[in-house]
Amino acid sequence: MLSSKLQTGLDMYWLKQGDTSGTAGFESLAAVLLQRDYSFLRDINIWNPFVTVGVYSSTLSAAMSNLIGASRILYALARDDLFGKVLSPAKKTSHSGNPWVSVIISWFLVQYSDSFRDVARGDSECALVLFSGKLNTIASIVTIFFLLVYAAVDLACLSLEWASAPNFRLIQYDFLSSHKWFLKVRKYLLMLDVRKDHVKFWRPQVLLMVSNPRSSVGLIKFINDIKKSGLYVLGHVQLGDLDTLPSDPLQSQYDSWLSLVDHLNIKSFVNLTLADSVRHGVQHLLFISGLGGMRPNTLVLGFYDDSLPKDTLIDPSLSICSTSDPSGSLQDFDHDQEPPLFHFSSVRGSVDRQDGGEIGDGKVLGPQEYVAIIADAMKMLKNVVLARNFNDFDRSVVLSPSSPVFVDVWPVNLLRPDSSSYVDTCSFFLLQLACILNMVRSWRKARLRLFLCVEEGRSVRGSEEKLGQLLKELRIKAQVFSVPWDQQVALHWQRQGERKQQSDTNSEDKEKIEEEEEDDYVNSFPSNATRLSDDYLSAVNKLILDPARPPPAVRFLYLPRPPADTRRYTTYLHQLELLTQDLGPTLLIHGVTPVITTDL
């Protein structure tokens, strides 16, 4: 039965309608009346305007709540860049922090949806009037979305509880995913047990030492390719003593380095250290970089020479206007977006650079300390790579589809022709790095050229077949070229000494001497390195720089160990400089750990 007030209201309603037939049909018409006529409440209210004021107030309150709430959600989505640049206008706020653009966009979307509904229904009344009896249509939709929001918040809180987040305060949805990834990363890092390492699972994990990022853009991008799916760490040493400083000077530099990583679109970590010398700083980074089984196994250094670096961070052709995606295609830089500000010092030799460096020419270390860093890394069983002539390396130009791309590999110790073996650890490491570079999607069209240095009297065909069989077993696609180098070897001190002693030395003694020298090489203390003449090194340099062959994009050369006598470090560096002079982008590589196996 109907309540008394509702019964009275229905009586008054039917009397106004001129119906005095009775109330037999009241109960059957109650549902229709409540759905069709909202004004009857005014007739049964104490004061008729109360109903009108209440309806308008509740409607305005609900509308404002939805509008303000939707605008805040839209502003949060735009601020977190969840939809990229589509919602970038919604980030604008007033001086007091009110997202007025989001409010306008939300209001427009509501009006557009209401207008679209009216057009679809064929209604002729103005759709901008919200109080025209159409709120029932969108009320159910709004309610469903509200329930979905509440369900999503509850699910996020439950997931945060399961993730054991110490700061259980839900601010952004992407915080939830970060907690999940943290747990997964920690779990799998613990599974990377260094005691279970095997050569089959080896991958390059690189620590690239960067003196000034402004002059290292080309090298940073290239090492990002050669590391493939391994660890990549950008390291930097700042000279100083924390005891004499009021605070840590490195904390303010991390933002610039991380902005550089984002700007160059590379996958790298950043590790900075403060030390009294560059050598000690590099030792620190080699010891502490990485975590668990993900630690650098390869140290990459720029080459030590007197060439002046170039600031490539301000060159739009190298750093701003174009970036490369993993597929190798070029993407235009968004000119509407301002380039990030990098708070790095000016390059050595620039006009606004006032300091003269530690040794007076703008450098922070000398040749003796530089070679000592190489020796330290090898003592720590780290592979070493020296990169030269990457100042002008432009990846977009090198990998342009208009010209063929070559990668040259010389897997022989060019400073010691007597140890011309292609099956030692260092040679295999050269082949592995070249193969990894060729596996990168943007470098797949590059062709590997492997150069086999041969002398007169040796079986060229047999050497090529043996090397070709080795490449086949290792599944490395490379074209083998035999290069005669009798004229160059004739200038080597060892061959000149052999000619003088040829009459006094029989073949057995000679073979014994070669075996002893090879053992000396394996023990990593090459003797008589100072007896290498500049003529020999220049001749080998011209052999590598043969103009008859198309120039490669990059060359891989064998890096011999530094001499045991530290007094010969300067001579050792001079020999490397003559060997790689004018060769273009070149990597001098020395491997100390096995990286290739044919066993399953």
XYZ file of C-alpha atoms in Angstrom:
600
model
C 0.000 0.000 0.000
C 1.131 3.525 -0.692
C 2.135 5.834 2.138
C -0.368 8.439 3.283
C 1.623 11.385 1.948
C 2.091 9.774 -1.397
C -1.595 8.828 -1.440
C -2.567 12.434 -0.691
C -0.234 13.679 -3.370
C -1.742 11.335 -5.921
C -5.230 12.470 -4.927
C -4.283 16.095 -5.461
C -2.600 15.222 -8.727
C -5.685 13.517 -10.155
C -7.965 16.285 -8.890
C -5.813 18.785 -10.768
C -6.095 16.639 -13.798
C -9.923 16.726 -13.468
C -10.219 12.996 -12.769
C -12.754 12.156 -10.031
C -13.180 8.518 -10.949
C -11.539 7.309 -7.779
C -8.154 5.872 -6.786
C -8.448 2.335 -8.019
C -5.670 2.817 -10.543
C -3.314 4.705 -8.239
C -1.173 1.774 -7.362
C -0.760 0.681 -10.964
C 0.103 4.231 -12.025
C 2.491 4.981 -9.141
C 5.623 3.768 -10.952
C 4.722 5.638 -14.123
C 3.949 8.778 -12.139
C 7.252 8.709 -10.264
C 9.185 8.228 -13.509
C 7.350 10.779 -15.614
C 6.382 13.675 -13.357
C 8.862 15.130 -10.865
C 6.806 18.227 -10.090
C 4.205 16.443 -7.976
C 6.572 16.644 -4.979
C 5.994 20.364 -4.900
C 2.291 19.783 -4.322
C 2.827 17.661 -1.221
C 5.702 19.776 0.222
C 5.182 22.330 3.001
C 6.501 25.078 0.730
C 6.579 24.499 -2.997
C 9.896 26.334 -3.774
C 11.768 23.989 -1.436
C 11.633 21.257 -4.047
C 12.848 23.528 -6.830
C 15.756 24.855 -4.756
C 16.714 21.339 -3.670
C 16.653 19.960 -7.203
C 18.817 22.755 -8.584
C 21.236 22.651 -5.641
C 21.756 18.886 -5.759
C 22.095 18.937 -9.529
C 24.627 21.781 -9.457
C 26.597 20.088 -6.666
C 26.757 16.782 -8.544
C 27.705 18.506 -11.783
C 30.484 20.541 -10.145
C 31.819 17.493 -8.300
C 31.998 15.506 -11.511
C 33.502 18.395 -13.465
C 36.187 19.221 -10.895
C 36.986 15.561 -10.218
C 37.251 14.729 -13.916
C 39.467 17.742 -14.545
C 41.871 16.692 -11.738
C 42.093 13.186 -13.124
C 42.737 14.576 -16.606
C 45.448 16.846 -15.203
C 47.118 13.902 -13.435
C 47.074 11.841 -16.644
C 48.651 14.720 -18.566
C 51.278 15.379 -15.890
C 52.367 11.721 -15.867
C 52.562 11.658 -19.705
C 50.503 8.473 -19.832
C 49.164 9.413 -23.273
C 52.225 11.222 -24.585
C 51.779 14.685 -26.050
C 48.052 14.310 -26.700
C 47.150 15.739 -23.299
C 50.073 18.170 -22.989
C 47.771 21.275 -23.025
C 46.039 19.931 -19.915
C 49.252 20.468 -17.907
C 48.729 24.241 -17.804
C 47.663 25.675 -14.461
C 46.994 29.068 -12.957
C 49.346 30.783 -10.521
C 47.506 29.142 -7.644
C 47.831 25.679 -9.213
C 44.296 25.355 -10.556
C 44.280 23.247 -13.791
C 41.899 25.534 -15.664
C 42.676 24.024 -19.070
C 41.669 20.585 -17.777
C 38.406 22.060 -16.463
C 37.603 23.545 -19.874
C 38.474 20.314 -21.684
C 36.320 18.288 -19.270
C 33.385 20.676 -19.711
C 33.739 20.520 -23.490
C 33.827 16.718 -23.478
C 30.637 16.609 -21.376
C 28.845 19.005 -23.716
C 30.075 17.148 -26.774
C 28.926 13.790 -25.459
C 25.515 15.241 -24.494
C 25.168 16.897 -27.905
C 26.128 13.699 -29.679
C 23.499 11.791 -27.694
C 20.792 14.304 -28.581
C 21.727 14.242 -32.261
C 21.645 10.465 -32.243
C 18.179 10.527 -30.712
C 16.912 13.195 -33.046
C 15.978 15.586 -30.236
C 15.461 19.181 -31.310
C 15.885 20.950 -27.966
C 19.168 22.626 -27.085
C 21.669 20.082 -25.736
C 23.566 22.647 -23.680
C 20.701 22.829 -21.173
C 21.540 20.104 -18.682
C 18.280 20.394 -16.777
C 16.067 19.242 -19.622
C 15.283 15.813 -18.267
C 18.275 14.040 -19.800
C 20.343 13.454 -16.652
C 18.785 10.038 -16.138
C 20.401 8.910 -19.356
C 23.947 9.668 -18.261
C 23.446 8.971 -14.562
C 23.825 5.227 -14.988
C 26.958 5.664 -17.116
C 28.529 8.043 -14.588
C 27.701 5.637 -11.773
C 29.392 2.755 -13.574
C 32.562 4.779 -14.110
C 32.590 5.862 -10.484
C 32.354 2.241 -9.399
C 35.175 1.315 -11.799
C 37.362 4.048 -10.325
C 36.696 2.864 -6.794
C 37.430 -0.729 -7.835
C 40.707 0.317 -9.499
C 41.832 2.242 -6.398
C 40.999 -0.710 -4.167
C 42.892 -3.071 -6.472
C 45.895 -0.736 -6.517
C 45.953 -0.547 -2.732
C 45.706 -4.332 -2.498
C 48.596 -4.717 -4.931
C 50.677 -2.234 -2.935
C 49.980 -4.264 0.168
C 51.149 -7.432 -1.603
C 54.227 -5.596 -2.908
C 55.196 -4.709 0.682
C 55.723 -1.089 -0.275
C 57.279 0.763 2.674
C 55.659 4.034 1.611
C 52.064 2.880 1.294
C 50.696 6.143 -0.051
C 49.089 5.864 -3.447
C 49.990 8.982 -5.443
C 50.453 7.809 -9.018
C 49.524 4.559 -10.680
C 52.984 4.092 -12.157
C 54.360 3.817 -8.605
C 52.607 0.483 -8.395
C 54.437 -0.885 -11.421
C 57.752 0.393 -10.061
C 57.271 -1.623 -6.870
C 56.520 -4.729 -8.898
C 59.596 -4.220 -11.053
C 61.722 -3.643 -7.971
C 60.736 -7.021 -6.574
C 61.316 -8.742 -9.904
C 64.711 -7.103 -10.438
C 65.851 -8.004 -6.943
C 64.686 -11.584 -7.439
C 66.510 -12.100 -10.730
C 69.656 -10.287 -9.603
C 69.928 -12.765 -6.761
C 69.568 -15.567 -9.303
C 72.572 -14.230 -11.276
C 75.116 -16.150 -9.242
C 78.648 -15.278 -10.369
C 79.772 -18.744 -9.307
C 77.596 -20.221 -12.038
C 78.976 -18.063 -14.839
C 79.719 -19.860 -18.081
C 81.175 -18.701 -21.344
C 77.901 -19.610 -23.067
C 76.126 -16.873 -21.105
C 78.739 -14.196 -21.648
C 77.598 -10.786 -22.836
C 79.347 -7.414 -22.981
C 78.918 -5.404 -19.797
C 80.621 -2.116 -20.488
C 81.955 0.691 -18.337
C 82.621 3.691 -20.589
C 84.768 6.334 -18.960
C 83.718 9.794 -20.116
C 85.854 12.823 -19.369
C 83.417 15.325 -20.895
C 80.108 14.253 -22.498
C 80.227 17.235 -24.838
C 83.001 15.624 -26.871
C 81.843 12.010 -26.510
C 78.387 11.877 -28.110
C 79.486 9.713 -31.052
C 81.344 7.239 -28.853
C 78.496 7.018 -26.329
C 76.029 6.139 -29.075
C 78.370 3.603 -30.672
C 79.056 1.782 -27.406
C 75.300 1.686 -26.823
C 75.101 -0.379 -30.022
C 78.016 -2.665 -29.255
C 76.796 -3.498 -25.748
C 73.600 -4.942 -27.293
C 71.601 -6.469 -24.411
C 74.344 -6.205 -21.802
C 75.035 -3.760 -19.004
C 76.074 -0.227 -19.963
C 77.475 2.231 -17.431
C 78.692 5.768 -18.075
C 81.477 6.513 -15.633
C 83.044 9.842 -14.738
C 85.782 10.806 -12.281
C 85.866 14.244 -10.731
C 89.085 15.238 -9.038
C 88.736 16.458 -5.493
C 88.953 15.649 -1.823
C 85.743 15.421 0.187
C 87.587 16.513 3.333
C 88.228 19.936 1.832
C 84.739 20.410 0.358
C 81.597 21.623 2.184
C 79.368 19.048 0.432
C 79.365 16.323 -2.179
C 79.794 18.047 -5.593
C 78.519 15.005 -7.494
C 74.918 15.150 -6.280
C 74.156 18.244 -8.339
C 75.576 16.644 -11.499
C 73.403 13.540 -11.670
C 70.436 15.376 -13.180
C 72.533 16.547 -16.131
C 73.913 13.067 -16.733
C 70.496 11.440 -16.556
C 69.114 14.093 -18.910
C 71.951 13.235 -21.280
C 70.967 9.554 -21.193
C 67.340 10.443 -21.996
C 68.382 12.933 -24.658
C 70.609 10.468 -26.536
C 67.997 7.699 -26.185
C 70.450 5.151 -24.806
C 70.014 2.435 -22.196
C 72.654 3.239 -19.657
C 73.317 3.771 -15.980
C 75.401 6.622 -14.615
C 78.125 6.214 -12.019
C 80.139 9.185 -10.763
C 82.955 9.189 -8.249
C 85.217 11.656 -6.476
C 88.913 10.781 -6.253
C 92.328 12.355 -5.919
C 93.379 11.014 -9.341
C 91.716 9.608 -12.435
C 93.502 6.301 -11.959
C 92.102 5.824 -8.459
C 88.659 6.906 -9.633
C 88.623 4.315 -12.417
C 89.700 1.670 -9.916
C 86.787 2.671 -7.669
C 84.283 2.368 -10.512
C 85.651 -0.991 -11.667
C 85.284 -2.307 -8.136
C 81.830 -0.964 -7.248
C 79.915 -0.530 -10.524
C 77.071 -2.903 -11.115
C 75.214 -5.201 -8.761
C 75.427 -8.942 -8.205
C 76.100 -10.747 -11.459
C 75.674 -7.563 -13.490
C 79.121 -6.002 -13.217
C 81.240 -4.465 -15.962
C 83.617 -6.889 -17.634
C 84.885 -4.441 -20.265
C 86.467 -1.026 -19.779
C 86.243 1.463 -22.652
C 88.522 4.501 -22.728
C 88.947 7.292 -25.192
C 92.351 7.459 -26.829
C 95.054 9.670 -25.353
C 96.351 12.072 -27.983
C 96.763 15.776 -28.602
C 93.773 16.290 -30.885
C 91.335 18.941 -29.686
C 87.848 17.646 -28.856
C 84.681 19.037 -30.416
C 81.521 20.018 -28.610
C 78.997 17.743 -30.329
C 76.215 18.442 -27.853
C 75.601 21.780 -29.551
C 75.847 20.298 -33.054
C 72.262 19.616 -34.211
C 73.380 17.065 -36.783
C 74.817 14.830 -34.062
C 72.746 15.325 -30.968
C 69.603 17.426 -31.228
C 67.825 17.175 -34.556
C 67.940 13.432 -34.970
C 67.844 10.369 -32.809
C 67.817 6.742 -33.794
C 65.338 4.136 -32.789
C 66.290 0.440 -32.393
C 65.316 -0.258 -35.983
C 67.916 2.172 -37.213
C 65.480 4.607 -38.768
C 65.955 8.285 -38.077
C 63.401 10.381 -36.271
C 63.216 14.147 -36.454
C 63.644 15.951 -33.187
C 60.645 17.863 -31.956
C 61.599 21.481 -32.603
C 58.717 22.698 -30.429
C 60.362 21.057 -27.432
C 63.305 22.949 -26.042
C 66.542 20.937 -25.839
C 67.601 20.053 -22.304
C 70.225 22.096 -20.501
C 73.447 20.252 -19.728
C 75.615 21.671 -16.988
C 78.875 20.247 -18.273
C 82.146 22.127 -18.472
C 83.430 23.409 -21.795
C 85.634 21.148 -23.880
C 89.385 21.356 -23.707
C 90.767 24.104 -25.906
C 87.594 26.213 -26.005
C 87.767 29.972 -25.527
C 85.765 30.024 -22.278
C 87.837 27.245 -20.707
C 90.158 28.888 -18.201
C 91.708 25.966 -16.329
C 94.809 24.318 -17.688
C 94.142 20.856 -16.322
C 96.350 18.836 -14.052
C 99.326 18.794 -16.417
C 98.972 22.247 -17.948
C 97.392 21.451 -21.334
C 93.790 21.048 -20.230
C 94.102 17.313 -19.569
C 93.383 15.805 -16.191
C 95.901 12.955 -16.536
C 99.213 12.269 -18.241
C 100.326 9.462 -20.583
C 101.950 7.531 -17.745
C 98.746 7.449 -15.700
C 96.668 6.628 -18.784
C 98.676 3.487 -19.578
C 98.660 2.596 -15.887
C 94.818 2.567 -16.021
C 94.993 0.083 -18.905
C 97.384 -2.126 -16.951
C 95.197 -1.929 -13.830
C 92.103 -3.040 -15.728
C 93.925 -6.048 -17.184
C 95.175 -7.000 -13.721
C 91.537 -6.943 -12.591
C 90.694 -9.312 -15.473
C 88.723 -6.682 -17.367
C 88.704 -6.509 -21.136
C 90.024 -3.178 -22.405
C 88.914 -1.157 -25.415
C 90.578 2.058 -26.566
C 88.448 4.163 -28.895
C 90.155 6.615 -31.224
C 88.872 9.096 -33.813
C 85.236 9.048 -32.664
C 85.016 12.832 -32.387
C 83.443 13.098 -35.845
C 81.569 9.786 -35.736
C 78.016 10.401 -36.922
C 75.919 7.272 -36.662
C 73.200 8.557 -38.973
C 75.705 9.259 -41.757
C 77.624 6.015 -41.306
C 74.466 3.894 -41.455
C 72.851 5.765 -44.329
C 71.326 3.363 -46.872
C 72.990 5.142 -49.783
C 76.404 3.521 -49.281
C 77.658 0.067 -48.204
C 78.866 -0.348 -44.644
C 82.000 -2.321 -43.775
C 83.515 -3.343 -40.442
C 87.186 -4.330 -40.635
C 88.710 -6.772 -38.160
C 92.496 -7.312 -37.807
C 92.734 -10.102 -35.192
C 96.523 -10.231 -34.959
C 99.059 -8.488 -32.777
C 100.525 -6.160 -35.370
C 103.382 -5.196 -33.042
C 104.597 -8.802 -32.978
C 104.457 -10.580 -36.334
C 105.970 -13.694 -34.771
C 102.797 -14.246 -32.735
C 100.389 -14.014 -35.667
C 97.853 -16.403 -34.154
C 94.128 -16.144 -34.789
C 93.084 -18.552 -32.065
C 94.114 -16.786 -28.876
C 91.715 -15.218 -26.360
C 92.241 -11.673 -27.565
C 91.572 -12.535 -31.217
C 88.377 -14.343 -30.286
C 87.270 -11.331 -28.275
C 87.734 -9.101 -31.347
C 85.640 -11.477 -33.430
C 82.955 -11.636 -30.761
C 82.578 -7.860 -30.480
C 82.467 -7.462 -34.262
C 79.831 -10.195 -34.484
C 77.753 -8.575 -31.726
C 77.867 -5.246 -33.546
C 76.723 -6.961 -36.730
C 73.803 -8.528 -34.842
C 72.397 -5.129 -33.860
C 69.408 -4.318 -36.062
C 70.791 -1.057 -37.382
C 74.177 -2.684 -38.210
C 72.869 -5.864 -39.840
C 73.557 -4.582 -43.328
C 77.232 -4.050 -42.425
C 79.656 -6.594 -43.877
C 82.484 -7.959 -41.773
C 85.889 -8.080 -43.440
C 88.479 -10.243 -41.705
C 92.089 -9.645 -42.766
C 94.559 -12.513 -42.728
C 98.165 -11.294 -42.720
C 100.390 -13.775 -44.585
C 104.048 -13.968 -45.517
C 105.802 -15.449 -48.494
C 106.388 -19.155 -48.204
C 103.300 -19.869 -46.129
C 100.247 -21.649 -47.463
C 97.755 -18.857 -48.078
C 95.002 -21.175 -49.172
C 95.441 -23.444 -46.179
C 95.328 -20.507 -43.781
C 92.174 -19.166 -45.398
C 90.473 -22.551 -45.269
C 91.410 -23.053 -41.654
C 90.147 -19.603 -40.691
C 86.995 -20.070 -42.763
C 86.277 -23.360 -40.995
C 86.736 -21.637 -37.639
C 84.286 -18.884 -38.592
C 81.804 -21.506 -39.758
C 81.992 -23.316 -36.430
C 81.514 -20.045 -34.601
C 78.645 -19.083 -36.930
C 80.258 -15.749 -37.759
C 79.588 -14.423 -41.254
C 82.691 -12.644 -42.480
C 84.634 -12.296 -45.693
C 88.286 -13.299 -45.351
C 90.956 -11.280 -47.157
C 94.586 -12.372 -47.383
C 96.976 -9.454 -47.056
C 100.683 -9.965 -47.842
C 102.857 -8.003 -45.462
C 106.388 -9.150 -46.229
C 107.558 -5.586 -46.789
C 106.237 -4.487 -43.432
C 107.596 -7.499 -41.555
C 111.023 -6.891 -43.102
C 111.193 -3.654 -41.120
C 110.528 -5.388 -37.811
C 113.538 -5.590 -35.496
C 113.144 -9.330 -35.026
C 113.382 -10.111 -38.729
C 116.321 -7.814 -39.153
C 118.094 -9.619 -36.323
C 117.245 -12.980 -37.863
C 118.971 -12.008 -41.095
C 122.161 -11.162 -39.262
C 122.131 -14.422 -37.296
C 120.833 -16.659 -40.079
C 124.215 -18.273 -40.693
C 124.780 -19.007 -36.983
C 121.356 -20.362 -36.069
C 119.985 -23.678 -37.242
C 116.324 -24.379 -37.736
C 115.842 -26.214 -34.410
C 117.313 -23.384 -32.386
C 115.218 -20.893 -34.270
C 112.048 -22.869 -33.537
C 112.996 -23.070 -29.885
C 113.508 -19.298 -29.728
C 110.113 -18.689 -31.294
C 108.437 -20.983 -28.764
C 110.128 -19.144 -25.877
C 109.052 -15.788 -27.274
C 105.505 -17.080 -27.693
C 105.501 -18.205 -24.077
C 106.763 -14.768 -23.155
C 103.812 -13.312 -25.085
C 101.344 -15.567 -23.315
C 102.771 -14.467 -19.983
C 101.792 -10.956 -21.061
C 105.218 -9.344 -20.778
C 106.302 -8.620 -24.356
C 109.995 -7.937 -24.486
C 111.973 -5.498 -26.619
C 108.929 -3.391 -27.436
C 111.107 -0.305 -27.493
C 113.019 -1.711 -30.472
C 110.052 -1.244 -32.795
C 110.955 1.429 -35.325
C 108.638 4.197 -36.431
C 109.171 3.036 -40.013
C 107.676 -0.351 -39.220
C 104.673 1.175 -37.451
C 104.061 3.638 -40.281
C 104.288 0.829 -42.830
C 101.702 -1.243 -40.937
C 99.514 1.850 -40.667
C 99.608 2.281 -44.459
C 98.820 -1.401 -44.888
C 95.654 -1.000 -42.836
C 94.828 2.252 -44.603
C 94.996 0.720 -48.077
C 93.120 3.168 -50.360
C 92.298 0.355 -52.790
C 89.658 -0.931 -50.379
C 86.441 0.939 -49.548
C 86.881 2.662 -46.175
C 85.095 0.928 -43.303
C 82.758 2.493 -40.783
C 84.947 1.262 -37.935
C 88.092 -0.842 -37.500
C 88.799 -3.445 -34.823
C 92.516 -3.826 -34.018
C 94.437 -5.993 -31.596
C 95.608 -4.140 -28.481
C 98.824 -5.596 -27.020
C 99.426 -5.556 -23.291
C 101.379 -2.670 -21.805
C 105.012 -3.460 -21.032
C 105.934 -4.701 -17.582
C 108.444 -1.879 -17.195
C 106.493 1.246 -16.326
C 109.263 3.383 -17.821
C 108.161 2.179 -21.259
C 104.573 3.344 -20.914
C 105.171 6.514 -22.928
C 106.847 4.564 -25.731
C 103.978 2.051 -25.733
C 101.434 4.849 -26.159
C 103.510 6.418 -28.935
C 103.490 3.101 -30.816
C 99.718 2.845 -30.582
C 99.395 6.418 -31.821
C 101.510 5.728 -34.919
C 99.672 2.467 -35.584
C 96.208 4.098 -35.599
C 97.071 7.446 -37.167
C 94.426 8.682 -39.661
C 92.528 5.379 -39.562
C 89.156 6.924 -38.770
C 86.992 5.401 -36.008
C 89.122 2.623 -34.541
C 88.816 0.303 -31.559
C 91.970 -1.160 -30.020
C 90.752 -4.228 -28.148
C 92.351 -6.608 -25.688
C 90.387 -9.524 -24.258
C 91.453 -11.385 -21.125
C 88.561 -13.811 -20.618
C 87.192 -16.508 -22.955
C 84.008 -15.415 -24.708
C 83.532 -18.050 -27.419
C 82.927 -21.779 -27.196
C 81.685 -24.471 -29.569
C 80.547 -26.760 -26.751
C 76.877 -26.983 -25.821
